[in-house]
Short mmCIF file of C-alpha atoms in Angstrom, two decimals:
data_model
loop_
_atom_site.label_atom_id
_atom_site.label_comp_id
_atom_site.label_asym_id
_atom_site.label_seq_id
_atom_site.Cartn_x
_atom_site.Cartn_y
_atom_site.Cartn_z
CA MET A 1 -8.45 14.39 -8.62
CA ILE A 2 -7.78 11.41 -10.98
CA LYS A 3 -11.26 11.60 -12.40
CA ASN A 4 -11.07 15.28 -13.32
CA HIS A 5 -7.68 14.77 -15.04
CA ALA A 6 -9.21 11.96 -17.31
CA ILE A 7 -12.12 14.22 -18.22
CA VAL A 8 -9.92 17.01 -19.37
CA MET A 9 -7.71 14.63 -21.39
CA SER A 10 -10.78 13.19 -23.19
CA SER A 11 -12.34 16.63 -23.93
CA ALA A 12 -8.99 17.76 -25.45
CA THR A 13 -8.76 14.88 -27.61
CA GLN A 14 -12.25 14.97 -28.96
CA GLY A 15 -11.87 18.57 -30.17
CA GLY A 16 -14.57 20.05 -27.92
CA PRO A 17 -14.37 23.55 -26.51
CA ALA A 18 -11.08 24.52 -24.89
CA VAL A 19 -11.19 23.90 -21.13
CA PRO A 20 -8.77 25.99 -19.26
CA LYS A 21 -6.02 23.72 -17.72
CA GLU A 22 -5.83 23.68 -14.03
CA GLU A 23 -2.42 23.78 -12.38
CA LYS A 24 -1.65 20.34 -10.87
CA LYS A 25 -0.21 20.20 -7.31
CA GLY A 26 0.85 17.48 -5.24
CA PHE A 27 0.11 13.86 -6.22
CA GLY A 28 -1.39 14.95 -9.69
CA LYS A 29 1.77 16.64 -10.65
CA VAL A 30 3.72 13.51 -9.92
CA LEU A 31 1.20 11.29 -11.80
CA ALA A 32 1.39 13.40 -14.79
CA ARG A 33 5.18 13.23 -14.75
CA VAL A 34 4.99 9.37 -14.65
CA LYS A 35 2.58 9.22 -17.60
CA THR A 36 4.86 11.37 -19.74
CA VAL A 37 7.86 9.07 -19.05
CA LEU A 38 5.82 6.13 -19.81
CA ARG A 39 4.72 7.59 -23.14
CA THR A 40 8.25 8.43 -24.27
CA LYS A 41 9.36 4.97 -23.44
CA ARG A 42 6.59 3.45 -25.48
CA LEU A 43 7.41 5.55 -28.41
CA SER A 44 11.32 4.65 -28.18
CA THR A 45 10.52 0.87 -28.03
CA SER A 46 8.22 1.24 -31.16
CA GLY A 47 10.97 2.95 -32.99
CA ALA A 48 13.46 0.36 -31.88
CA LYS A 49 11.28 -2.46 -33.24
CA ALA A 50 10.80 -0.69 -36.53
CA ASP A 51 14.51 -0.30 -37.03
CA PRO A 52 15.59 -3.97 -37.65
CA ALA A 53 13.28 -4.11 -40.79
CA ALA A 54 14.86 -0.98 -42.04
CA THR A 55 18.40 -2.11 -41.50
CA ALA A 56 17.54 -5.58 -43.04
CA GLU A 57 16.30 -3.73 -46.22
CA LYS A 58 19.53 -1.73 -46.27
CA LYS A 59 21.69 -4.80 -45.69
CA GLY A 60 19.89 -6.58 -48.60
CA LYS A 61 20.45 -3.64 -51.13
CA GLU A 62 24.04 -3.26 -49.96
CA ALA A 63 24.74 -7.09 -50.53
CA ALA A 64 23.09 -6.80 -53.97
CA LYS A 65 25.37 -4.15 -54.93
CA SER A 66 28.47 -5.75 -53.57
CA THR A 67 27.48 -9.04 -55.50
CA THR A 68 27.08 -7.08 -58.61
CA LYS A 69 30.52 -5.42 -58.14
CA THR A 70 32.53 -8.56 -57.04
CA ALA A 71 30.98 -10.84 -59.81
CA PRO A 72 33.63 -9.67 -62.53
CA ALA A 73 36.36 -9.82 -59.97
CA ALA A 74 35.41 -13.40 -58.99
CA SER A 75 35.38 -14.43 -62.53
CA ALA A 76 38.75 -12.94 -63.16
CA ALA A 77 40.02 -14.74 -60.10
CA LYS A 78 38.75 -18.10 -61.59
CA ALA A 79 40.30 -17.31 -64.67
CA VAL A 80 43.68 -16.98 -63.05
CA ASP A 81 43.08 -19.92 -60.89
CA ALA A 82 42.62 -22.25 -63.91
CA ASN A 83 46.35 -21.72 -65.01
CA ALA A 84 47.80 -21.82 -61.43
CA GLN A 85 49.26 -24.75 -59.70
CA LYS A 86 49.30 -25.54 -55.98
CA VAL A 87 52.78 -25.61 -54.44
CA PRO A 88 53.30 -26.45 -50.76
CA ARG A 89 54.60 -23.53 -48.81
CA ALA A 90 57.29 -25.76 -47.08
CA GLN A 91 58.73 -26.25 -50.62
CA LEU A 92 58.88 -22.61 -51.28
CA PHE A 93 60.66 -21.96 -47.91
CA GLU A 94 63.12 -24.71 -48.66
CA GLU A 95 64.19 -23.00 -51.70
CA ARG A 96 64.50 -19.56 -50.14
CA ALA A 97 66.51 -21.22 -47.25
CA LYS A 98 68.87 -22.98 -49.83
CA LYS A 99 69.46 -19.68 -51.68
CA LEU A 100 70.18 -17.82 -48.54
CA GLY A 101 72.48 -20.39 -47.45
CA GLU A 102 74.38 -20.38 -50.81
CA LEU A 103 74.72 -16.58 -50.93
CA TYR A 104 75.29 -15.50 -47.23
CA GLY A 105 75.97 -18.84 -45.60
CA LEU A 106 73.08 -18.67 -43.25
CA GLU A 107 71.69 -21.85 -41.62
CA LEU A 108 67.98 -21.51 -41.20
CA LYS A 109 66.09 -23.86 -39.00
CA PRO A 110 62.40 -24.91 -39.65
CA SER A 111 61.42 -23.73 -36.25
CA GLU A 112 62.67 -20.17 -37.27
CA TRP A 113 60.27 -19.95 -40.33
CA HIS A 114 56.90 -18.69 -40.49
CA SER A 115 53.93 -21.04 -40.85
CA THR A 116 54.48 -23.46 -43.73
CA GLU A 117 51.20 -24.95 -43.59
CA GLY A 118 48.76 -25.03 -46.74
CA HIS A 119 49.61 -24.28 -50.47
CA ALA A 120 50.35 -21.22 -52.48
CA LEU A 121 49.17 -20.61 -56.02
CA ARG A 122 51.94 -20.31 -58.61
CA VAL A 123 51.66 -19.56 -62.31
CA GLU A 124 54.39 -20.74 -64.61
CA LYS A 125 55.27 -18.21 -67.28
CA PRO A 126 57.96 -18.33 -69.92
CA ILE A 127 61.04 -16.25 -69.35
CA LYS A 128 61.03 -13.02 -71.29
CA MET A 129 63.94 -10.68 -71.85
CA ARG A 130 63.28 -6.95 -71.25
CA VAL A 131 64.42 -4.95 -74.35
CA HIS A 132 65.02 -1.08 -74.28
CA ARG A 133 65.34 1.14 -77.28
CA LYS A 134 67.10 4.47 -77.18
CA CYS A 135 66.71 7.46 -79.44
CA HIS A 136 69.84 7.88 -81.66
CA GLN A 137 69.42 11.74 -81.64
CA CYS A 138 69.06 12.62 -77.91
CA ASP A 139 69.95 9.28 -76.22
CA THR A 140 66.73 9.08 -74.38
CA SER A 141 65.07 5.80 -73.57
CA PHE A 142 61.73 5.31 -75.41
CA GLY A 143 58.68 4.44 -73.32
CA ALA A 144 55.58 2.60 -74.24
CA SER A 145 55.10 4.58 -77.47
CA LYS A 146 57.27 4.76 -80.40
CA GLU A 147 57.82 8.50 -80.06
CA CYS A 148 60.58 9.93 -78.23
CA SER A 149 59.38 12.01 -75.28
CA LYS A 150 62.21 14.62 -75.58
CA CYS A 151 62.86 15.42 -79.21
CA LYS A 152 59.56 13.82 -80.58
CA HIS A 153 61.58 11.66 -82.80
CA THR A 154 59.77 8.54 -84.20
CA ARG A 155 61.60 5.22 -83.55
CA CYS A 156 63.49 4.17 -86.50
CA LYS A 157 66.12 1.37 -87.40
CA GLN A 158 69.04 3.58 -86.37
CA CYS A 159 67.76 3.75 -82.72
CA PRO A 160 69.97 1.33 -80.71
CA ARG A 161 68.40 -1.91 -79.04
CA ILE A 162 69.61 -2.94 -75.64
CA PRO A 163 70.53 -5.82 -75.59
CA SER A 164 71.55 -5.93 -79.25
CA LYS A 165 70.52 -8.82 -81.49
CA LYS A 166 73.28 -11.71 -81.63
CA THR A 167 74.43 -12.95 -85.00
CA GLU A 168 74.35 -16.50 -86.01
CA ALA A 169 77.99 -17.06 -85.00
CA GLU A 170 77.43 -15.68 -81.54
CA ARG A 171 74.50 -17.90 -81.13
CA GLU A 172 76.48 -20.91 -82.14
CA GLU A 173 79.22 -20.17 -79.84
CA SER A 174 76.63 -19.57 -76.87
CA ARG A 175 75.20 -23.09 -77.80
CA LYS A 176 78.81 -24.66 -77.50
CA LYS A 177 79.29 -23.08 -74.09
CA ARG A 178 76.04 -24.26 -72.74
CA ALA A 179 76.73 -27.87 -74.07
CA GLN A 180 80.09 -27.75 -72.39
CA ILE A 181 78.88 -26.57 -69.04
CA ILE A 182 76.15 -29.44 -68.96
CA LYS A 183 78.93 -31.99 -69.95
CA ASP A 184 81.10 -30.65 -67.11
CA ARG A 185 78.32 -30.89 -64.48
CA ALA A 186 77.53 -34.36 -65.74
CA GLU A 187 81.14 -35.66 -65.23
CA ASN A 188 81.84 -33.66 -62.01
CA ALA A 189 78.35 -33.69 -60.42
CA PRO A 190 77.95 -31.54 -57.36
CA ILE A 191 77.05 -32.99 -53.81
CA ILE A 192 73.40 -32.26 -53.38
CA PRO A 193 72.36 -32.04 -49.80
CA ASP A 194 68.92 -33.23 -48.50
CA TRP A 195 67.01 -30.02 -47.59
CA ASN A 196 63.84 -31.86 -46.24
CA PRO A 197 62.99 -29.89 -43.14
CA LYS A 198 60.73 -32.77 -41.76
CA ARG A 199 63.77 -35.12 -41.50
CA GLU A 200 64.68 -35.65 -37.93
CA LYS A 201 68.00 -37.25 -38.82
CA ASP A 202 71.28 -35.51 -39.96
CA ILE A 203 71.49 -34.34 -43.55
CA VAL A 204 72.56 -37.00 -46.07
CA LEU A 205 75.02 -35.79 -48.69
CA ARG A 206 74.48 -37.79 -51.95
CA ARG A 207 76.16 -37.45 -55.22
CA PRO A 208 74.99 -39.03 -58.63
CA ALA A 209 77.17 -41.90 -59.77
CA LYS A 210 79.03 -41.52 -63.07
CA THR A 211 77.70 -44.95 -64.50
CA GLY A 212 74.10 -43.99 -63.79
CA THR A 213 73.55 -46.64 -61.08
CA GLN A 214 72.61 -46.02 -57.40
CA ASP A 215 73.70 -42.60 -55.92
CA LEU A 216 76.77 -42.36 -53.95
CA VAL A 217 76.25 -41.55 -50.17
CA HIS A 218 78.77 -39.72 -48.01
CA LYS A 219 79.48 -41.65 -44.80
CA LYS A 220 81.98 -41.17 -42.23
CA PRO A 221 85.15 -43.26 -42.72
CA ARG A 222 85.23 -46.19 -40.15
CA GLN A 223 88.05 -48.76 -39.65
CA ARG A 224 87.10 -52.39 -40.06
CA VAL A 225 88.25 -54.50 -37.07
CA ARG A 226 88.87 -58.28 -37.31
CA ARG A 227 89.33 -60.64 -34.55
CA THR A 228 90.87 -64.10 -35.03
CA CYS A 229 90.40 -67.01 -32.83
CA CYS A 230 93.60 -67.92 -30.82
CA GLY A 231 92.79 -71.78 -31.10
CA CYS A 232 91.92 -72.35 -34.69
CA LYS A 233 92.76 -69.23 -36.42
CA ASN A 234 89.49 -68.51 -37.82
CA LEU A 235 87.86 -65.17 -38.01
CA PHE A 236 85.08 -64.18 -35.76
CA THR A 237 81.71 -63.14 -37.49
CA SER A 238 80.52 -59.71 -36.76
CA GLY A 239 78.50 -59.39 -33.64
CA ASN A 240 79.40 -62.94 -32.43
CA LYS A 241 81.90 -63.47 -29.67
CA THR A 242 81.91 -67.35 -30.14
CA CYS A 243 84.09 -69.07 -32.77
CA THR A 244 81.77 -71.04 -35.37
CA ALA A 245 84.45 -73.61 -35.86
CA CYS A 246 85.68 -74.52 -32.31
CA GLN A 247 83.01 -72.83 -30.21
CA HIS A 248 85.87 -70.95 -28.45
CA VAL A 249 84.75 -67.75 -26.60
CA ARG A 250 86.63 -64.69 -27.60
CA CYS A 251 89.39 -64.02 -25.02
CA THR A 252 92.27 -61.47 -24.69
CA ASP A 253 94.74 -63.72 -26.45
CA CYS A 254 92.56 -63.67 -29.59
CA PRO A 255 94.65 -61.21 -31.83
CA ARG A 256 92.92 -58.07 -33.16
CA ASP A 257 93.72 -56.60 -36.52
CA PRO A 258 94.73 -53.83 -36.42
CA SER A 259 96.09 -54.19 -32.97
CA LYS A 260 96.11 -51.34 -30.42
CA LYS A 261 98.25 -52.54 -27.61
CA ASP A 262 99.34 -49.12 -26.51
CA LYS A 263 95.79 -48.20 -25.70
CA TYR A 264 94.63 -51.57 -24.63
CA PRO A 265 97.75 -53.36 -22.88
CA TYR A 266 95.56 -55.57 -20.64
CA GLY A 267 93.22 -56.87 -23.22
CA TYR A 268 90.25 -55.40 -25.22
CA PRO A 269 86.91 -54.70 -23.29
CA GLY A 270 84.37 -57.31 -23.43
CA ASP A 271 86.80 -60.18 -23.97
CA GLN A 272 86.99 -63.30 -21.45
CA PRO A 273 90.12 -63.38 -19.25
CA SER A 274 92.86 -65.38 -20.77
CA LYS A 275 94.25 -68.49 -19.41
CA ARG A 276 97.77 -68.05 -20.52
CA GLN A 277 98.70 -64.69 -19.38
CA ALA A 278 97.37 -62.35 -16.91
CA TYR A 279 98.18 -58.81 -15.55
CA PHE A 280 98.34 -57.85 -11.85
CA GLU A 281 98.74 -54.82 -9.87
CA CYS A 282 100.37 -54.80 -6.32
CA LYS A 283 98.41 -53.10 -3.68
CA ALA A 284 101.50 -52.33 -1.54
CA CYS A 285 103.90 -50.86 -4.24
CA LYS A 286 101.27 -50.15 -7.03
CA ASN A 287 103.64 -52.04 -9.50
CA THR A 288 101.91 -53.65 -12.66
CA PHE A 289 103.32 -56.95 -13.83
CA ALA A 290 102.37 -59.74 -16.21
CA SER A 291 102.46 -63.43 -15.33
CA GLU A 292 100.60 -66.59 -15.40
CA PRO A 293 97.16 -66.61 -13.80
CA THR A 294 98.41 -68.74 -10.94
CA VAL A 295 101.34 -66.72 -9.97
CA THR A 296 100.18 -63.65 -8.03
CA THR A 297 103.29 -62.67 -6.26
CA CYS A 298 104.68 -59.25 -6.87
CA PRO A 299 108.27 -59.56 -8.28
CA LYS A 300 109.24 -56.24 -6.84
CA CYS A 301 108.24 -56.46 -3.40
CA PHE A 302 107.27 -60.15 -3.09
CA ASN A 303 103.88 -59.07 -1.80
CA ARG A 304 101.03 -61.64 -2.52
CA ASN A 305 98.17 -59.11 -1.96
CA THR A 306 97.68 -58.31 -5.66
CA GLU A 307 94.74 -57.70 -7.89
CA ARG A 308 94.16 -59.01 -11.51
CA LEU A 309 93.41 -56.17 -13.96
CA ALA A 310 90.31 -56.17 -16.09
CA PRO A 311 90.66 -55.23 -19.89
CA LYS A 312 90.34 -51.56 -20.09
CA ARG A 313 91.70 -48.55 -21.99
CA VAL A 314 94.83 -46.99 -20.70
CA GLU A 315 96.38 -43.56 -21.72
CA PRO A 316 100.04 -44.15 -22.95
CA GLN A 317 102.74 -42.42 -20.78
CA PRO A 318 104.71 -39.81 -22.40
CA ASP A 319 108.28 -40.92 -23.69
CA PRO A 320 111.03 -39.78 -21.32
CA GLU A 321 113.29 -39.35 -24.13
CA ALA A 322 111.05 -37.17 -26.15
CA TRP A 323 110.42 -35.10 -23.09
CA LYS A 324 114.25 -34.46 -22.54
CA SER A 325 114.71 -33.60 -26.24
CA ILE A 326 111.88 -30.80 -25.82
CA GLN A 327 113.64 -29.52 -22.70
CA ALA A 328 117.00 -29.30 -24.52
CA LYS A 329 115.48 -27.42 -27.42
CA LEU A 330 113.70 -24.81 -25.06
CA ALA A 331 116.93 -24.34 -23.01
CA ALA A 332 118.89 -23.65 -26.49
CA MET A 333 116.37 -21.03 -27.22
CA ASN A 334 117.17 -19.03 -24.15
CA LEU A 335 113.66 -18.00 -23.30
CA LYS A 336 113.22 -15.76 -20.26
#
């Protein structure tokens, strides 16, 4: 059956006399079906191989068109970039945050901003004033043309100008005002905060000095403490607990200026115990008394089981007289 089918196909392709087709049955019918499927697959693969060449040609044409169209745009961009300057985006966000803080009292953190990486192009242009002209007949604003769009009147000298031109006296007065403002700002310079977002420390407030020297820096007021040696009456150097004159180690008897005996009645922390006077607390009656370091007997209950108190801060007790006066005032007000 396979040989007969091959003979029929060859005769049909050679253009010979037409041979009547026999109806295929069984295995021949299945074989014919397989050949048709293989033929269609071969045609589809050949078409798919031919498609990339066509697509490549189309892409080349489109790329050529796009380059011809974008050439003037690229030249225009280059012309603009010639006058542009690169400004860090972080600096732009600093200026915006400063203006928002001055206007609305907002405090913007760098973590809340958008990405500040890279640079932005900025072109510096001179400040120009926008001038409007109005028709003196129908009070309509002129557009780009010199002819009124409503009454068709041609712009003349009678048509008002907004803003109006200043006279020489007004210009001189504005110059004086500007000079006075500059002088006032130089004499009373404002405090300029440091708006650097990369700074991890607190904001440093600076103010220009009037003499033109180093800037003034705002710092938290602190009290200067001086300690005097109780032996030779010399001042201790800062950060040193040993007297440079007599080699005496700073103790609780060394006076402090200014003194704070109400907060530190038993001495100041970090000092050595005194050899002249000591403070003890009785463990039986909880009485606190001052005596010589060798005398440890409580004067109230005569108990010898006492403990020497180390220098520490003590919160002052309220004055009983002041407490009585407050109670008397509250009683006089008859509060119920």
